[in-house]
Each structure stands twice: as structure tokens, then as C-alpha cells.
Coordinates of C-alpha atoms and ligand atoms in Angstrom, one line a residue:
M1 CA -0.1 0.0 0.1
L2 CA 1.3 3.4 -1.0
N3 CA 1.8 5.6 2.0
I4 CA 2.2 9.3 1.1
F5 CA 2.9 12.3 3.3
N6 CA 0.1 14.8 2.8
S7 CA 1.2 18.3 3.2
F8 CA -2.3 19.3 4.1
T9 CA -2.8 17.1 7.0
Q10 CA 0.9 16.9 7.9
K11 CA 0.5 13.1 8.1
Y12 CA 1.4 9.9 6.3
E13 CA -1.8 8.6 4.5
I14 CA -2.6 5.5 2.5
L15 CA -3.2 6.7 -1.3
K16 CA -7.0 6.9 -1.6
I17 CA -8.0 5.3 -5.0
S18 CA -11.2 5.9 -6.8
L19 CA -13.1 3.1 -8.5
N20 CA -11.4 1.5 -11.5
K21 CA -7.9 2.1 -10.1
I22 CA -7.9 5.4 -11.9
V23 CA -5.5 7.9 -10.3
T24 CA -5.5 11.7 -11.3
M25 CA -2.5 13.9 -10.7
Y26 CA -2.1 17.5 -11.2
V27 CA 1.3 19.1 -11.0
C28 CA 1.9 22.7 -11.3
G29 CA 4.4 23.3 -14.2
T30 CA 6.8 26.0 -15.2
T31 CA 6.2 29.5 -15.7
V32 CA 8.0 30.0 -19.0
Y33 CA 10.1 33.3 -18.7
D34 CA 13.4 31.7 -18.4
F35 CA 15.3 28.4 -18.8
C36 CA 14.6 25.5 -16.5
H37 CA 17.0 25.1 -13.5
I38 CA 17.9 22.1 -11.3
G39 CA 15.1 22.9 -8.9
H40 CA 12.7 22.2 -11.9
G41 CA 14.7 19.1 -12.7
R42 CA 14.2 18.0 -9.1
T43 CA 10.5 18.5 -9.0
F44 CA 9.5 17.2 -12.3
V45 CA 11.9 14.2 -12.3
F46 CA 10.2 13.4 -8.7
F47 CA 6.7 13.6 -10.0
D48 CA 7.9 11.3 -13.1
I49 CA 8.8 8.7 -10.6
V50 CA 5.3 8.9 -8.9
S51 CA 3.7 8.5 -12.4
R52 CA 6.0 5.6 -13.2
Y53 CA 5.5 3.8 -10.0
L54 CA 1.7 4.2 -10.3
R55 CA 1.5 2.9 -13.8
Y56 CA 3.9 0.0 -12.8
C57 CA 1.5 -1.0 -10.0
G58 CA -1.2 -1.2 -12.6
Y59 CA -3.0 2.1 -11.9
T60 CA -4.4 4.1 -14.9
L61 CA -3.0 7.4 -14.4
Q62 CA -4.2 10.7 -15.8
Y63 CA -1.4 13.2 -15.3
V64 CA -1.8 16.8 -16.1
R65 CA 1.0 19.5 -15.8
N66 CA 0.3 23.0 -17.0
I67 CA 2.3 25.6 -18.6
T68 CA 2.1 29.2 -17.3
D69 CA 2.6 31.1 -20.4
I70 CA 1.6 34.5 -19.3
D71 CA 2.3 36.4 -16.3
D72 CA 4.1 39.5 -15.1
K73 CA 7.5 37.9 -15.3
I74 CA 6.9 36.8 -18.8
I75 CA 5.8 40.1 -19.9
Y76 CA 8.7 42.0 -18.2
R77 CA 11.3 39.7 -19.8
S78 CA 9.8 40.1 -23.2
I79 CA 10.1 43.9 -22.8
Q80 CA 13.8 43.5 -21.8
N81 CA 14.4 41.1 -24.8
N82 CA 12.2 42.9 -27.1
E83 CA 10.5 39.8 -28.1
H84 CA 6.8 39.0 -28.4
V85 CA 5.6 37.4 -25.1
L86 CA 4.4 34.2 -27.3
D87 CA 7.6 34.0 -29.0
L88 CA 9.6 34.1 -25.6
S89 CA 7.2 31.4 -24.0
N90 CA 7.4 29.1 -27.1
R91 CA 11.2 29.5 -27.1
M92 CA 11.4 28.4 -23.4
I93 CA 8.8 25.7 -23.8
S94 CA 11.0 24.2 -26.6
Q95 CA 14.0 24.2 -24.5
M96 CA 12.2 22.7 -21.5
N97 CA 10.9 20.0 -23.6
K98 CA 14.6 19.1 -24.6
D99 CA 15.8 19.4 -20.9
F100 CA 13.1 17.2 -19.7
S101 CA 13.5 14.7 -22.5
A102 CA 17.2 14.4 -21.8
L103 CA 16.3 13.7 -18.3
N104 CA 13.9 11.1 -19.4
I105 CA 11.0 12.6 -17.8
I106 CA 7.8 11.2 -19.3
F107 CA 5.5 13.6 -20.9
P108 CA 2.1 14.2 -18.8
D109 CA -1.0 13.0 -20.5
S110 CA -2.2 16.7 -20.7
E111 CA -0.1 20.0 -20.8
P112 CA -2.7 22.7 -20.8
R113 CA -1.4 26.3 -21.5
A114 CA -2.9 29.2 -19.7
T115 CA -3.3 31.3 -23.0
E116 CA -5.3 28.3 -24.5
N117 CA -7.8 28.3 -21.7
I118 CA -8.8 31.8 -21.5
D119 CA -12.6 31.2 -22.0
I120 CA -12.8 28.6 -19.2
I121 CA -10.9 30.8 -16.9
I122 CA -13.3 33.7 -17.5
N123 CA -16.1 31.4 -17.0
D124 CA -14.7 30.5 -13.5
I125 CA -14.3 34.2 -12.7
L126 CA -17.9 34.7 -13.6
K127 CA -19.0 32.0 -11.2
L128 CA -16.7 33.4 -8.4
L129 CA -18.4 36.9 -8.9
E130 CA -21.9 35.4 -9.1
N131 CA -21.3 33.5 -5.7
K132 CA -19.7 36.7 -4.1
H133 CA -16.2 35.1 -3.7
A134 CA -14.9 37.9 -5.9
Y135 CA -15.2 41.6 -6.4
I136 CA -14.2 44.2 -8.9
S137 CA -11.6 46.6 -7.2
S138 CA -11.5 50.2 -7.6
N139 CA -8.8 49.8 -10.4
G140 CA -11.0 47.5 -12.3
D141 CA -9.1 44.3 -11.6
V142 CA -11.2 41.4 -10.4
M143 CA -10.0 40.1 -7.0
F144 CA -10.9 37.0 -4.8
S145 CA -12.1 37.9 -1.5
I146 CA -10.5 35.6 1.1
D147 CA -13.0 36.8 3.8
S148 CA -15.6 35.1 1.8
Y149 CA -14.0 31.6 2.4
P150 CA -13.6 30.7 5.9
N151 CA -11.3 27.8 5.3
Y152 CA -8.5 30.1 3.8
G153 CA -5.2 29.3 5.3
M154 CA -5.9 25.6 6.2
L155 CA -3.5 24.2 3.7
S156 CA -0.6 26.2 4.8
N157 CA -1.8 27.0 8.1
Q158 CA 1.5 27.9 9.9
L159 CA 2.5 30.2 7.2
I160 CA -0.6 32.2 7.4
K161 CA -0.2 32.6 11.1
K162 CA 3.3 33.8 10.6
L163 CA 2.3 36.2 7.8
K164 CA -0.3 37.7 10.1
V165 CA 2.1 38.1 13.0
G166 CA 5.5 38.8 11.5
V167 CA 5.4 40.0 7.9
R168 CA 3.8 43.3 7.0
I169 CA 1.8 43.1 3.9
P170 CA 1.6 46.5 2.0
K171 CA -1.7 47.9 2.2
S172 CA -3.5 48.3 -1.0
F173 CA -6.7 50.4 -1.4
N174 CA -7.7 48.2 -4.2
K175 CA -8.3 45.2 -1.9
H176 CA -10.8 44.5 0.8
N177 CA -8.2 42.4 2.6
S178 CA -4.4 42.7 2.2
L179 CA -4.3 39.0 1.3
D180 CA -6.9 39.2 -1.5
F181 CA -5.3 38.2 -4.9
V182 CA -6.1 39.1 -8.4
L183 CA -8.3 36.8 -10.7
W184 CA -8.4 39.1 -13.8
K185 CA -5.8 41.8 -14.4
L186 CA -6.4 44.7 -16.6
S187 CA -3.8 45.4 -19.4
K188 CA -1.5 48.5 -19.1
K189 CA -1.6 50.8 -21.9
D190 CA 1.4 49.5 -23.8
E191 CA 1.0 45.8 -23.3
V192 CA 0.6 43.8 -26.3
C193 CA -0.8 40.5 -25.1
F194 CA -4.4 40.7 -23.7
W195 CA -7.8 39.1 -24.1
D196 CA -11.1 40.5 -24.1
S197 CA -13.2 39.9 -21.1
P198 CA -16.4 41.3 -19.6
W199 CA -14.2 43.4 -17.3
G200 CA -12.1 44.8 -20.2
K201 CA -8.9 43.8 -21.9
G202 CA -6.6 41.9 -19.6
R203 CA -5.3 38.6 -18.6
P204 CA -5.8 35.9 -15.9
G205 CA -4.1 35.9 -12.5
W206 CA -1.7 33.0 -12.0
H207 CA -3.7 31.1 -9.4
I208 CA -6.9 31.1 -11.2
E209 CA -5.3 29.5 -14.4
C210 CA -4.4 26.3 -12.4
S211 CA -7.9 26.0 -10.8
S212 CA -9.6 26.3 -14.2
M213 CA -7.3 24.1 -16.0
S214 CA -7.1 21.3 -13.4
T215 CA -10.8 21.1 -12.9
S216 CA -11.7 21.4 -16.6
I217 CA -9.8 18.2 -17.1
L218 CA -9.8 16.3 -13.9
K219 CA -13.3 17.5 -12.7
D220 CA -13.7 17.6 -9.2
R221 CA -11.2 15.3 -7.8
I222 CA -7.5 15.3 -7.8
D223 CA -6.0 12.5 -6.0
I224 CA -2.4 13.9 -6.0
H225 CA -1.7 17.6 -6.3
G226 CA 2.0 18.3 -6.4
G227 CA 4.6 21.1 -6.8
G228 CA 7.6 22.8 -5.4
R229 CA 7.4 23.6 -1.6
D230 CA 7.7 27.3 -2.6
L231 CA 4.2 27.1 -4.3
L232 CA 2.5 26.0 -0.9
F233 CA 1.6 29.5 -0.1
P234 CA 0.2 31.6 -1.7
H235 CA -0.2 29.6 -4.8
H236 CA -1.8 26.3 -3.6
E237 CA -3.7 28.0 -0.8
N238 CA -5.3 30.4 -3.3
E239 CA -5.9 27.6 -5.8
L240 CA -7.7 25.4 -3.3
A241 CA -9.9 28.4 -2.1
Q242 CA -10.8 29.3 -5.8
S243 CA -11.7 25.5 -6.7
N244 CA -13.6 24.9 -3.5
C245 CA -15.5 28.2 -4.1
I246 CA -16.3 27.4 -7.8
N247 CA -17.2 23.7 -7.0
K248 CA -18.2 22.7 -3.4
N249 CA -17.5 19.0 -4.5
F250 CA -14.0 19.8 -5.3
V251 CA -11.4 17.7 -3.4
V252 CA -7.8 17.1 -3.5
N253 CA -7.0 13.8 -1.6
H254 CA -3.1 14.3 -1.3
W255 CA -0.8 17.3 -1.4
M256 CA 2.7 16.6 -2.3
H257 CA 5.5 19.2 -2.2
T258 CA 9.2 18.8 -3.1
E259 CA 11.7 20.8 -1.0
L260 CA 14.3 23.4 -2.3
V261 CA 17.7 22.9 -3.8
I262 CA 20.6 24.4 -1.7
I263 CA 23.7 25.8 -3.2
K264 CA 26.7 26.6 -0.9
N265 CA 24.3 26.9 2.1
K266 CA 21.9 29.1 0.2
K267 CA 18.5 28.5 -1.3
M268 CA 19.0 28.3 -5.1
S269 CA 17.0 31.1 -6.8
K270 CA 17.1 33.2 -9.9
S271 CA 17.0 36.3 -7.8
L272 CA 20.1 35.4 -5.8
G273 CA 22.0 34.8 -9.1
N274 CA 22.9 31.2 -8.2
A275 CA 20.6 29.4 -10.5
L276 CA 22.0 26.3 -12.0
L277 CA 20.4 25.8 -15.5
L278 CA 19.6 22.3 -16.6
K279 CA 20.8 23.0 -20.0
D280 CA 24.3 23.9 -18.8
L281 CA 24.4 20.9 -16.6
L282 CA 23.4 18.5 -19.1
T283 CA 26.3 19.5 -21.4
R284 CA 28.6 18.7 -18.7
Y285 CA 27.2 15.5 -17.1
D286 CA 25.4 12.5 -18.6
S287 CA 21.7 13.0 -18.1
E288 CA 21.3 9.7 -16.3
S289 CA 23.8 10.6 -13.8
I290 CA 22.1 14.0 -13.1
R291 CA 18.5 11.9 -12.6
F292 CA 20.3 9.6 -10.3
F293 CA 21.7 12.5 -8.2
L294 CA 18.2 14.2 -8.1
L295 CA 16.9 10.9 -6.6
S296 CA 19.6 10.6 -4.0
T297 CA 17.9 12.8 -1.5
H298 CA 14.3 12.3 -0.4
Y299 CA 11.9 14.7 -2.0
R300 CA 10.8 16.3 1.3
H301 CA 14.6 17.1 2.3
P302 CA 16.4 20.0 0.7
L303 CA 18.9 18.9 -1.9
Y304 CA 22.4 20.1 -1.5
F305 CA 24.0 20.6 -4.7
C306 CA 27.8 20.4 -5.2
E307 CA 29.7 19.0 -8.0
E308 CA 31.3 16.3 -5.7
N309 CA 27.7 14.9 -5.0
L310 CA 26.9 14.9 -8.6
K311 CA 30.4 13.2 -9.5
K312 CA 29.6 10.6 -6.7
S313 CA 26.1 9.9 -8.4
D314 CA 28.0 9.5 -11.9
M315 CA 30.4 7.0 -10.2
L316 CA 27.7 5.0 -8.5
L317 CA 25.6 4.8 -11.8
K318 CA 28.8 3.6 -13.6
K319 CA 29.3 1.0 -11.0
I320 CA 25.8 -0.4 -11.6
Y321 CA 26.3 -0.4 -15.3
L322 CA 29.4 -2.3 -14.8
S323 CA 27.7 -5.0 -12.9
L324 CA 25.4 -5.3 -15.9
R325 CA 28.0 -5.9 -18.7
N326 CA 28.3 -9.0 -20.8
I327 CA 24.9 -10.5 -19.7
D328 CA 22.4 -11.9 -22.0
F329 CA 19.2 -10.6 -21.0
N330 CA 17.3 -12.6 -23.2
M331 CA 18.4 -15.7 -21.5
F332 CA 15.7 -17.6 -19.6
S333 CA 15.5 -16.0 -16.2
S334 CA 13.4 -17.4 -13.3
T335 CA 13.0 -16.0 -9.9
S336 CA 14.8 -16.8 -6.6
T337 CA 14.3 -16.1 -3.0
E338 CA 17.1 -13.6 -3.0
N339 CA 15.4 -11.9 -6.0
S340 CA 12.2 -11.7 -4.1
V341 CA 13.7 -10.2 -1.0
F342 CA 15.4 -7.5 -2.9
K343 CA 12.1 -6.7 -4.8
I344 CA 10.2 -6.5 -1.6
H345 CA 12.7 -4.1 0.0
F346 CA 12.7 -1.9 -3.2
H347 CA 9.0 -1.7 -3.3
N348 CA 8.8 -0.9 0.5
A349 CA 11.0 1.8 -0.1
L350 CA 8.9 3.5 -2.8
E351 CA 5.7 2.7 -0.9
N352 CA 7.2 4.6 2.2
D353 CA 6.6 8.0 0.7
F354 CA 8.5 7.4 -2.3
N355 CA 11.9 7.0 -0.6
T356 CA 14.1 7.1 -3.7
P357 CA 17.5 7.3 -1.8
S358 CA 16.6 3.9 -0.2
A359 CA 15.4 2.6 -3.6
L360 CA 18.7 3.5 -5.2
S361 CA 20.8 1.8 -2.3
I362 CA 18.8 -1.4 -2.9
L363 CA 19.8 -1.2 -6.5
L364 CA 23.5 -0.9 -5.5
N365 CA 23.2 -3.9 -3.2
I366 CA 21.8 -5.9 -6.0
S367 CA 24.7 -4.7 -8.2
H368 CA 27.1 -5.7 -5.6
R369 CA 25.7 -9.1 -5.3
I370 CA 25.6 -9.7 -9.0
N371 CA 29.4 -9.0 -8.8
I372 CA 29.8 -11.5 -6.1
L373 CA 27.9 -14.2 -8.0
R374 CA 29.8 -13.4 -11.1
S375 CA 33.1 -14.2 -9.2
Q376 CA 31.5 -17.5 -8.1
H377 CA 30.5 -18.4 -11.8
D378 CA 26.9 -18.5 -10.7
N379 CA 25.6 -17.5 -14.1
G380 CA 22.0 -18.5 -13.5
N381 CA 21.6 -16.4 -10.6
V382 CA 23.5 -13.5 -12.2
V383 CA 21.0 -13.3 -15.0
I384 CA 18.1 -13.4 -12.5
L385 CA 19.3 -10.5 -10.5
A386 CA 20.6 -8.6 -13.6
N387 CA 17.1 -8.7 -15.0
L388 CA 15.7 -7.6 -11.7
L389 CA 18.2 -4.8 -11.5
R390 CA 16.9 -3.5 -14.9
E391 CA 13.3 -3.9 -14.2
L392 CA 13.6 -1.9 -10.8
G393 CA 15.8 0.7 -12.4
S394 CA 13.4 1.3 -15.1
I395 CA 10.9 2.3 -12.4
L396 CA 13.1 5.0 -11.5
G397 CA 13.8 5.9 -15.2
I398 CA 17.3 4.6 -15.2
L399 CA 19.4 1.6 -16.5
L400 CA 17.5 1.7 -19.8
R401 CA 20.8 1.9 -22.0
D402 CA 22.8 -0.9 -23.0
P403 CA 25.6 -1.2 -20.5
E404 CA 28.3 -1.2 -23.1
N405 CA 27.0 1.7 -24.9
F406 CA 26.5 3.7 -21.5
L407 CA 30.1 3.0 -20.3
Q408 CA 31.7 3.5 -23.8
E409 CA 29.6 6.7 -24.7
I410 CA 29.0 8.3 -21.4
A411 CA 31.6 10.9 -22.4
T412 CA 30.7 11.2 -26.1
F413 CA 26.7 10.8 -26.1
S414 CA 25.7 14.5 -26.6
Y415 CA 22.9 16.1 -24.7
H416 CA 21.0 16.6 -28.0
E417 CA 21.3 12.9 -29.1
I418 CA 20.1 11.7 -25.7
N419 CA 17.1 14.1 -25.7
N420 CA 16.3 13.1 -29.2
I421 CA 16.2 9.3 -28.5
N422 CA 14.4 9.6 -25.2
D423 CA 11.9 11.9 -26.8
L424 CA 11.2 9.4 -29.5
I425 CA 11.1 6.4 -27.1
Q426 CA 8.6 8.2 -25.0
K427 CA 6.5 9.1 -28.0
R428 CA 6.5 5.5 -29.0
D429 CA 5.6 4.4 -25.4
Y430 CA 2.6 6.9 -25.3
A431 CA 1.4 5.6 -28.7
R432 CA 1.7 2.1 -27.4
R433 CA -0.3 3.0 -24.2
K434 CA -2.9 4.5 -26.4
K435 CA -2.8 1.4 -28.7
C436 CA -1.7 3.6 -31.7
W437 CA 0.3 0.6 -33.2
V438 CA 1.0 2.2 -36.5
K439 CA 2.4 5.3 -34.9
A440 CA 4.5 3.3 -32.5
D441 CA 5.9 1.0 -35.5
E442 CA 6.7 4.3 -37.4
I443 CA 8.7 5.7 -34.4
R444 CA 10.6 2.3 -34.1
R445 CA 11.5 2.7 -37.8
V446 CA 12.8 6.3 -37.2
L447 CA 14.8 5.3 -34.3
L448 CA 16.3 2.1 -36.3
N449 CA 17.4 4.5 -39.1
M450 CA 19.2 6.4 -36.4
G451 CA 20.9 3.1 -35.4
I452 CA 18.9 2.6 -32.3
I453 CA 17.5 -0.9 -31.4
L454 CA 14.8 -1.2 -28.9
E455 CA 14.0 -4.0 -26.6
D456 CA 10.4 -4.1 -25.1
K457 CA 9.8 -5.4 -21.8
K458 CA 6.5 -5.4 -20.2
Y459 CA 7.6 -2.7 -17.7
A460 CA 9.8 -0.6 -20.0
T461 CA 11.6 -0.1 -23.3
F462 CA 15.4 -0.5 -23.3
W463 CA 17.7 0.4 -26.0
R464 CA 21.0 0.1 -27.6
K465 CA 23.1 1.3 -30.4
K466 CA 23.3 -1.0 -33.4
K467 CA 26.9 -2.4 -33.8
Ligands
ZN30 ZN1 -0.3 26.0 -10.2

């Protein structure tokens, strides 16, 4: 049974499953005003593990991850760059897709963009106005009234208390309460990107887009709602308030938040100028080693970045691949007691609030055991454990490459080659999930022409370069 720490109740809870084993998951995606950094890598690799594990366990997952492609930061950056807002956001989305494919992050089932859902958002704001949860402020913006929602603050309870006691919020004459937030923001004179609305030309606030996009696709039940820790307040608090006021039946069963990345004892952030971009990191390290590193700390603990830790992950991954060399994975492989024990420990680790560092240590133990069995010429058990190692690794989105290829080409495989191959394999996996066999075969042919041979297993697709 999957035990998840719920940020709302601050307790471990068993994953509540709806009928038919369908799990819905909404993760707040990126605001595309700049390139993705390692903090994005951490959050989205983590939720990729959640999605892979749920599917491995036989659940039907509906995974939605939005894209915020209009907001103040995007407008400000587009003016700085002298670039149209949509050109900027499209450029950033394209780079994000390359980074995420290189990291082998599986595409969500839906990736709604705020600018493509303006009608739905306007409709929801109309409902909030009608139910008196919103008002039009003196400057014409539409605001959410937190006083109209008695449960405001429940999700991020401690933070609200701190806010009320410690931090002074600048008073605004446009607001009834200083914590009220904008639902529809009227455009300034020179702004080039706006939409018509009953309140005038403008654009939606950041929080309402997530309420509208999540509920328009997943309706009134989100089993897992995720995002980075920094989104808990005010973003998720506001989102929950809006969604509950639009639809009384709306429920989020589990809130999950990933912790921050720390560099040299400081929180990594763009404003501090210490953000580490994925595209830069991916040209210096193998993408799989970065993925291994991101999983080496539990998602609810801060991740301390330093080159030494990344190099250590790289070394450990090589060690595992080394133990998988010269093994015929197609050889008949049965099961053994030892195999079952490792498997149970691995699943226990993931079922215990997705303890990925513990899951990785079990992979290392299996690898170590394979080396011992190899020295004892126990080939039968070597093959059994090697197959298990690849199967469990695939749940973490690693060990999908041919060991020889990995070890020989780790230094020469470019970031562009890797993201291209992962991207095509993912598109093929998606086509196979949707039973679009013609499309899947077509992608296999494209990969073959690139010299990539696929090996399909029930749980994952492995690949190697043609000799
Ligand atoms: Zn969001």
C-alpha cells in the first residue's frame, strides 16, 4: 500500500484510490519566462517517479502538468528582450521539452497552457463573482475575497499565522483584505498581449489558471496535487480556495511538495543569481547521472547541490552499469528467494513516501551481489538478478541503456542525441499506451534508421546502438 505524506494534514496517509484504479494527478508546471534550472529538474523528475510507479503498479494514471505562458515575469522579460510574449514563451517551452526529455521525464497526459484556456478561466471568474467570492476592485481588476472563504489558510496553516504576526503586507486600497489576490488583471496601456473579457482587456491571474485548467480536465477530484515547496503559499492556498468556491464538491486527496535545492548553504533562486540551468548541467554531465543525483535525496528534504555529490552519483551509476556488462538479458530468467527479498525491499522503499535514496541503495546492493555471484561463476543467478536490477531501475527511469553503450559513450553521447532518443522512445511508449500501433511502429523505424535498436519488456523499453 502506498503511503504518502500529505502536506495538508501533515500526516502519512494511504493513497486513496477511486473506482477502476484510476489515479488523477495535477502538478504545477513551469512559468516559461526563463530556462529551467535544477530545482525544476528535481520537482519534475520526482513526479515522473510517482507517475512511473503508479503505472507500474497497475493504476491508470491521468497526469496533468500545466504551463504558465502569461504572467508579469514573462511580460517583463519580453520587454527586456524586445521579443513578443508568445515568442518568448514558445522558445522557453521548446528548451524545457529538450531538458526534460534528456532527463527522461515522461510527458504528462495533458499539458494545458494558460493562453489556450482563457474562456474557461473567464467562466470560472464569472462564477466566483456570482457567488460573491470575488469583487471588482477600484482599479478595475477582479479580486478574490479571502474573507468570503472561511477555510482560507488551512492548507498552509503555519505560514498564514506567521504572515499575520510577522510580515507586514503592504496595504492596497484596491483590496478589501491585504491577502486578496487578483483573478483578472487589466492590461496596462502599452501591453501587447491581452484578451477581451467582461471586465475589459486583460489577462488572468496566476492562481486561477491552475484552478480552471485542473478542474476542466480532472473535474472535481484530484488524487495527487503536487508542486515545489515554494508553491504551497500563496499559490496552492489560493488555488484550493478558488476551486472550492467554484465547485463545493471539489477535493484534493493528497498534497505533495518537493523541497528546495541548496547551493553553498543558500537557497537556489534566480533572484540570488545562483540558479543552475539544466541545459548547462546537461552539457557537462550525463543526463542519467543527473537523474540519479536528483533521486539521491528524499523529495521532502533539501537537496544540497555540489559538483562532488554529482560526481559521486555519476560514479555509482557507472558501478551499477559495470555489473550489468556482458549479460544476455534474453536468456531464460526465473526467480529466486534472493530476488524476491530485494524486490520487496525496493517496493517497501517506494511505498514509504517514495523513498528514492533507499530505493537507489537497494539497486546498489543488487549490483554488488551480482558481482559476487559472477566471481563464483553462478551465471543462472547473475541473469536473474541482472534482470531484476534492470526492471527496478526502469521504475526510477534509469538503466534503460545498453551497459556497453553507456560505459563507452558516456563521455561522447551528446545532450542533443540523448534528448532526441528519449523523446522518440517516450512518444512511442505513449502511442503504445494509447494502442496506436501504426504510430508506434513508425517511431521504431525512425529510431532504427538512427541506429537505435529497442527491446520491449512488459514494464519498460530498453535501447542500444546498432553494432
Ligand atoms: Zn499551479
